[in-house]
XYZ file of C-alpha atoms in Angstrom:
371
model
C 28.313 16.965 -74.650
C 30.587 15.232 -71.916
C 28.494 17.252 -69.110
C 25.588 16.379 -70.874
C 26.742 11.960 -70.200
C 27.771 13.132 -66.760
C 24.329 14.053 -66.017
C 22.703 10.883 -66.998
C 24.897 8.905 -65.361
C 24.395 10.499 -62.501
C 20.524 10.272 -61.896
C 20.651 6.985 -63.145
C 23.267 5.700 -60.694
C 20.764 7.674 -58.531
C 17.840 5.569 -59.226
C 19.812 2.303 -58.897
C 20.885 3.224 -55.033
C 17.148 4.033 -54.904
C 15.900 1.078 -56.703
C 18.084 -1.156 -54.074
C 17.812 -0.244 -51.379
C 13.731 -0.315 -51.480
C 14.282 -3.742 -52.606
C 16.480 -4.758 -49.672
C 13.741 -3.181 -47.374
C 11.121 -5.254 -48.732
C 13.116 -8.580 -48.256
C 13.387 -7.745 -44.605
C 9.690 -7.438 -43.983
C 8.331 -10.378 -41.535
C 5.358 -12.360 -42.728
C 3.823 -13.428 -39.679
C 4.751 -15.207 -36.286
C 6.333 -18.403 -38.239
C 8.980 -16.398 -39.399
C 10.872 -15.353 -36.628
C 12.509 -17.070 -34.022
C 11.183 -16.570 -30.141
C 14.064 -14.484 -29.400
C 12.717 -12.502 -32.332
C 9.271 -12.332 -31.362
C 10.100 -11.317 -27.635
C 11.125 -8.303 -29.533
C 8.687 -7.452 -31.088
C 4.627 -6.243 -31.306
C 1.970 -7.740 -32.478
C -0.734 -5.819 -34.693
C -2.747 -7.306 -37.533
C -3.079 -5.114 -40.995
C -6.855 -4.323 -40.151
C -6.448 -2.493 -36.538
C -9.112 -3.168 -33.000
C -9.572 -1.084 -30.916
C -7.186 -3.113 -29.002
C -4.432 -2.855 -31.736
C -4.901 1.004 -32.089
C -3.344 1.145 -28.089
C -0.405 0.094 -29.250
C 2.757 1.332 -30.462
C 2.364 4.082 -33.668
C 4.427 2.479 -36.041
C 3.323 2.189 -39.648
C 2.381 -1.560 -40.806
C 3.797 -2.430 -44.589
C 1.672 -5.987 -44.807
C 0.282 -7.968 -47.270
C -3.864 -7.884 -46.749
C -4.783 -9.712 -43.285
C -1.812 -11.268 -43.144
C -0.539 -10.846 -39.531
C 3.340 -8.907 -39.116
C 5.351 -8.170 -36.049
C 6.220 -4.897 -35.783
C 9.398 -3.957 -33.807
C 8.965 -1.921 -30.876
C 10.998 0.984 -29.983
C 12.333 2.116 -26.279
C 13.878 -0.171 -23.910
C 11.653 -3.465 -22.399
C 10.196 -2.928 -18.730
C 11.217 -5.518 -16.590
C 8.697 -7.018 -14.083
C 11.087 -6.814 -10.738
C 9.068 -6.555 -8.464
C 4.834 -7.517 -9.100
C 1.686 -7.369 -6.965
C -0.246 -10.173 -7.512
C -4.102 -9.257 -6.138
C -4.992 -12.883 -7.105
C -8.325 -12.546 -5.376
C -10.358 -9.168 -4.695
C -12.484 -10.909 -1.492
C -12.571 -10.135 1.871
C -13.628 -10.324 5.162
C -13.375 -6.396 5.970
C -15.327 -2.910 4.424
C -12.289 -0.450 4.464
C -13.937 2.230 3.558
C -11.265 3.720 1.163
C -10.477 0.498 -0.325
C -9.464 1.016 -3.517
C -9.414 -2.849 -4.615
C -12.925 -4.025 -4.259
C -14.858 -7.130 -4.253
C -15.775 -6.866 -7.766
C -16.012 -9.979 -8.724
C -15.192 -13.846 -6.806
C -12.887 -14.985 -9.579
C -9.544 -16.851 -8.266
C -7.480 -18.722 -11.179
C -6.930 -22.323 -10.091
C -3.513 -23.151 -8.905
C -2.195 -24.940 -12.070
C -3.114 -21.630 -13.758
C -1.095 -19.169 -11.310
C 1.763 -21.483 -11.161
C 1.946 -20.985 -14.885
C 1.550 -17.141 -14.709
C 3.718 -17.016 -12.326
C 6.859 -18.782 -13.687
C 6.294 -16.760 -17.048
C 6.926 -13.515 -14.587
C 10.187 -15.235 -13.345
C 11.581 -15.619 -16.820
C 10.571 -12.282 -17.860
C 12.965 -11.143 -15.044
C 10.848 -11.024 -11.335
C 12.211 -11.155 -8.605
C 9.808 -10.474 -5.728
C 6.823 -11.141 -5.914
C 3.919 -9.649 -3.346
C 0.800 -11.431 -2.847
C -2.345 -9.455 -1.595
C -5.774 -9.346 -2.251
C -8.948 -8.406 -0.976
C -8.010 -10.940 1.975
C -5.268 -13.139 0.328
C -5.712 -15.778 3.463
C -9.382 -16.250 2.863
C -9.080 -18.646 -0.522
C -9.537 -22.238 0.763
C -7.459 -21.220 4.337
C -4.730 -19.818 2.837
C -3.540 -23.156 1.606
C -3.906 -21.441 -2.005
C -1.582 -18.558 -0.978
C 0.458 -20.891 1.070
C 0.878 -22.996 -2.005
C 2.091 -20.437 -4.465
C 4.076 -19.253 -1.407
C 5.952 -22.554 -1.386
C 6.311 -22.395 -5.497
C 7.923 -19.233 -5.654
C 10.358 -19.763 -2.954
C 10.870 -23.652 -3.983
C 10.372 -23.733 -7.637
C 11.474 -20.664 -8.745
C 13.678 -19.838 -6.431
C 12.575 -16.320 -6.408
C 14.393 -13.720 -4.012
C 11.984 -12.559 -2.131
C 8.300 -13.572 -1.571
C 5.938 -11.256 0.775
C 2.172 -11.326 1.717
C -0.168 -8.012 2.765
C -3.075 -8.982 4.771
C -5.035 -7.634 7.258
C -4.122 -10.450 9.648
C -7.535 -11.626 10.648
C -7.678 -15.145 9.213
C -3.580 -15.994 9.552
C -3.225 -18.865 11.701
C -0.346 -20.452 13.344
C -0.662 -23.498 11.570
C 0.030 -21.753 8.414
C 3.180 -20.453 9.540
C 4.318 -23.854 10.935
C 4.207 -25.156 7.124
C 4.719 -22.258 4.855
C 6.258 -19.444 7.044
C 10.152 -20.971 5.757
C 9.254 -19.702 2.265
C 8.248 -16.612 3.015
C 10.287 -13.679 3.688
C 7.642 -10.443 4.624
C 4.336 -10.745 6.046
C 2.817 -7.206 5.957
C -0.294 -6.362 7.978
C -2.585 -3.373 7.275
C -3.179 -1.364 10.830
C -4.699 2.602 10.360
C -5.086 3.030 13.854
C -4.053 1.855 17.520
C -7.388 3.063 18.538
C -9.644 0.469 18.353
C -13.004 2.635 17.486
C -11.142 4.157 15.100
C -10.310 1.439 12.871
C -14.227 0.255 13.497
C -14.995 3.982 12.264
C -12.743 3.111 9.399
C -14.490 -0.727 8.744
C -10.776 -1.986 9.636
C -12.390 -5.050 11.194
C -15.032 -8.296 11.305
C -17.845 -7.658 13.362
C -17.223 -7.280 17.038
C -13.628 -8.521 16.725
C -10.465 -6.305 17.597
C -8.245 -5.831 14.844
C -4.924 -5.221 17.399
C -5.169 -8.720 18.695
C -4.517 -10.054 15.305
C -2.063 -7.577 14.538
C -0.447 -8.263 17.580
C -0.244 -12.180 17.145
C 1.016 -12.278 13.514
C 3.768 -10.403 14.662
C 4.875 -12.610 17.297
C 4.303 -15.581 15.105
C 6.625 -13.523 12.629
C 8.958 -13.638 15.543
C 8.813 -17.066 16.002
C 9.262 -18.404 12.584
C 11.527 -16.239 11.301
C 9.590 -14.301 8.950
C 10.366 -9.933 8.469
C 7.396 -8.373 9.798
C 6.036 -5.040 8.394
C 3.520 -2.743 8.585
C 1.370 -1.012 6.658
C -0.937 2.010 7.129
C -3.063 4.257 5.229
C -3.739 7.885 6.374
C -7.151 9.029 5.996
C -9.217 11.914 7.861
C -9.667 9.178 10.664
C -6.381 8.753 11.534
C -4.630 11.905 10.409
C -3.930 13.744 13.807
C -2.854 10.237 15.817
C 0.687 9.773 17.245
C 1.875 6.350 16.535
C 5.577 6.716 17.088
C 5.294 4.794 20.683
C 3.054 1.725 19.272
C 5.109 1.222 16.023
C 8.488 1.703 17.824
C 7.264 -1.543 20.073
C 6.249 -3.457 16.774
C 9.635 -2.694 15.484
C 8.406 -3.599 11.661
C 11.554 -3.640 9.016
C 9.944 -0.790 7.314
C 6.506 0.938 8.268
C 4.739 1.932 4.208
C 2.224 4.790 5.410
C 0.025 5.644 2.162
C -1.798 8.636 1.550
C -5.659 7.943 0.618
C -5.957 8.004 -3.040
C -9.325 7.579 -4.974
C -9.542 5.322 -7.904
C -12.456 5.453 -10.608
C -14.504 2.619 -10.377
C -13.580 0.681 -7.165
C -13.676 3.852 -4.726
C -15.074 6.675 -6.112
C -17.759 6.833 -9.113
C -21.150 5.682 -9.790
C -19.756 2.044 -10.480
C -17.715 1.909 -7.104
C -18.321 -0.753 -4.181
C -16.880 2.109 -1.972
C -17.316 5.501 -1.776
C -13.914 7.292 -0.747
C -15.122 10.643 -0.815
C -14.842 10.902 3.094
C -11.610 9.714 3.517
C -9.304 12.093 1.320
C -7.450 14.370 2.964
C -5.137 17.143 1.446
C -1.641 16.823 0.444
C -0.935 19.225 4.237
C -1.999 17.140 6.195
C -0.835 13.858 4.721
C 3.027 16.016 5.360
C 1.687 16.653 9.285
C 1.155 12.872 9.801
C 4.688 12.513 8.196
C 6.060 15.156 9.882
C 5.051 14.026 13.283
C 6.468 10.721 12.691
C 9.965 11.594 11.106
C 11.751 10.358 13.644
C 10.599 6.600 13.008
C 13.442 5.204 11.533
C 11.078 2.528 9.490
C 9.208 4.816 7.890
C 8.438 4.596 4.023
C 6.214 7.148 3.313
C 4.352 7.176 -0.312
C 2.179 10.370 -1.360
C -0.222 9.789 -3.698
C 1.863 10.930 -6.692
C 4.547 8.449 -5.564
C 1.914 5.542 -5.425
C -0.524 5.647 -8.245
C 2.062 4.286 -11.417
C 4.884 2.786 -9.756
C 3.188 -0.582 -8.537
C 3.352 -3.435 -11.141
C -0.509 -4.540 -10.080
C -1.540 -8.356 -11.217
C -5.547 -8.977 -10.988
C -7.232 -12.097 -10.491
C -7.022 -12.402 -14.084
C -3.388 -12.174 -14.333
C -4.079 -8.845 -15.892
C -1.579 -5.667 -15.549
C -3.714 -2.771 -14.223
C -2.994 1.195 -15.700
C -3.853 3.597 -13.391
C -2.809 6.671 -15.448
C -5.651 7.531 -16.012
C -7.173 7.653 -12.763
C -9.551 4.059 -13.307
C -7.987 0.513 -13.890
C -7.378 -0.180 -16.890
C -6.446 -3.792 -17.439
C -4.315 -5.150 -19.925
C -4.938 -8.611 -21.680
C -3.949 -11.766 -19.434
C -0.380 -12.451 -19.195
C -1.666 -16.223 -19.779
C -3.059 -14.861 -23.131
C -0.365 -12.996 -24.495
C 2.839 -13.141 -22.590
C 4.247 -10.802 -19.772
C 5.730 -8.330 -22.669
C 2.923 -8.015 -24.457
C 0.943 -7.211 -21.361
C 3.225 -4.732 -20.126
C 2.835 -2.685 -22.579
C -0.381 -1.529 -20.792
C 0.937 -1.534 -17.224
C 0.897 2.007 -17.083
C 4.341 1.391 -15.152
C 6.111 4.288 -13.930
C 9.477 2.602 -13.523
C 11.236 5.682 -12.772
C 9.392 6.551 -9.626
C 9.272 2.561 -8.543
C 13.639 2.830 -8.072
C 12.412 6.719 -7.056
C 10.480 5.744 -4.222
C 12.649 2.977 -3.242
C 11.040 0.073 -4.683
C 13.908 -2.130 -5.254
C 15.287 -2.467 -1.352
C 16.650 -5.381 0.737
C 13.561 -7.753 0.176
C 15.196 -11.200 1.005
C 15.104 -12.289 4.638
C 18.361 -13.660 4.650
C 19.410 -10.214 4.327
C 17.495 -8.669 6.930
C 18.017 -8.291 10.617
C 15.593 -10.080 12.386
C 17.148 -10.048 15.991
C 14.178 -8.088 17.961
């Protein structure tokens, strides 16, 4: 008999534990956004009961809901932090690089009241640099809209380091004389000290030399104090060229030289502006060019596996590009659903970014700029 009570009380002591502790799961459930604080919701995902196609990129965690009643779902894995962000806040330009792989797609720029806004969101979700490009980032309203969000940044939100890639064509010196003390690196995109070559490679406007721009944004770097660097992309143009002597002159803080990558859509594919085909060249001889030019003590090099997933990339809709897959993918607009949210579709290989040396000495405080 006495086993016989033992056994009863046993499974239903069992069922109680079992009883309570579904009920203390329920009562932790979240009913929508109004229930949770925004330290809360900064943790968490948002998904709906009835899944989008949108919804279904998300995280794979199951949804215990009441019917089309919205929940936040918590997120698992550590937050990326937006360190360092591209910001291609307009895709026009005033070139045809033929391997461009950031077309003119479309004319869209967001006004500045807009970016400002996008922009201090990235600041409190932890940026610290932030790199303006384009298309031709100098060739909205005269660069007075880059200048502008040049002067926030550095002014407002005190951010450490603020840089600018351009081809160099429409910088003027009257730009520098107002906005050059908020910036810290001006890069300019050169393929070639030959200048048929970079008219082989649509690296210029018209009959115009690209060197002679290259050449006078760096002294105005010079002159107002602003890191100059250079950037360069190897391609079957330019593969066999020794630039050791010309860059050695130009002395740039660090020298990025890219490999020519396709991307679905803007450079290769039926859809593309460009047509890249012509350009690629094969991991060998991308290591020649690099080879030849060890000896520059500013060079960055960045292979095409380095590149594709370890750029934070910001479209003219404030929109976080993937690239995983080979075509940009965008994400919503960080003005629609917060920088964490948007992240989540980055594509953001933040292990390569600190791999390839992403986070460096960015601030030109910090820099030598005695040339």
């Amino acid at each position: 008999m006495m086993p016989m009570i033992l056994f009863v009380m046993f499974v239903a002591g069992t069922v109680c534990v079992t009883l309570f502790a579904y009920l203390a799961r329920g009562t932790n459930i979240k009913k929508g956004p109004t229930s949770l604080s925004p330290k809360e919701k900064k943790n968490y995902g948002y998904n709906k009961h009835e899944k989008t196609d949108w919804d279904k990129k998300q995280v794979n965690l199951p949804i215990v809901n009441d019917k089309d009643t919205p929940t936040f779902v918590p997120i698992k894995g550590s937050e990326i932090i937006p360190i360092s962000v591209n910001y291609h806040f307009t895709r026009q330009c005033n070139y045809k690089c033929g391997f461009c792989f950031h077309t003119s797609k479309t004319s869209f720029v967001f006004p500045l009241d807009d970016a400002k806004r996008g922009l201090r969101m990235l600041k409190e979700a932890g940026m610290q640099k932030i790199n303006f490009s384009g298309g031709e980032p100098f060739i909205v309203n005269k660069g007075e809209h880059l200048g502008e969000m040049v002067r926030f940044c550095k002014e407002e939100l005190q951010l450490p380091s603020v840089s600018i890639v351009s081809n160099g064509s429409l910088i003027k010196e009257t730009w520098f004389a107002k906005y050059g003390q908020y910036l810290d690196i001006l890069a300019v995109s050169c393929d070639s000290f030959n200048p048929e070559t970079n008219a082989l490679i649509g690296r210029q406007q018209g009959r115009r030399n690209h060197l002679d721009s290259l050449m006078r944004v760096r002294k105005w770097c010079q002159v107002y104090q602003v890191a100059f660097k250079l950037n360069t992309v190897i391609n079957t143009y330019n593969k066999d060229e020794d630039m050791v002597e010309e860059v050695n002159k130009l002395s740039p803080c660090r020298w990025k030289v890219f490999q020519c990558l396709l991307i679905d859509g803007e450079n290769a594919g039926e859809d593309a502006i460009r047509n890249a085909e012509s350009f690629l060249l094969t991991d060998e001889e991308f290591q020649a060019f690099l080879d030849r030019h060890k000896h520059v003590k500013c060079l960055v090099p960045e292979s095409n596996k380095t590149m594709k997933d370890s750029y934070l990339i910001l479209d003219e809709y404030m929109r976080f590009l993937d690239c995983t897959k080979g075509a940009k993918e965008p994400s919503r607009s960080v003005l629609d659903v917060g920088v964490t949210e948007a992240l989540k579709f980055s594509g953001f290989d933040e292990k390569m970014f600190f791999k390839r040396g992403g986070k460096y000495v960015w601030s030109k405080g910090d820099i030598r700029l005695d040339w």
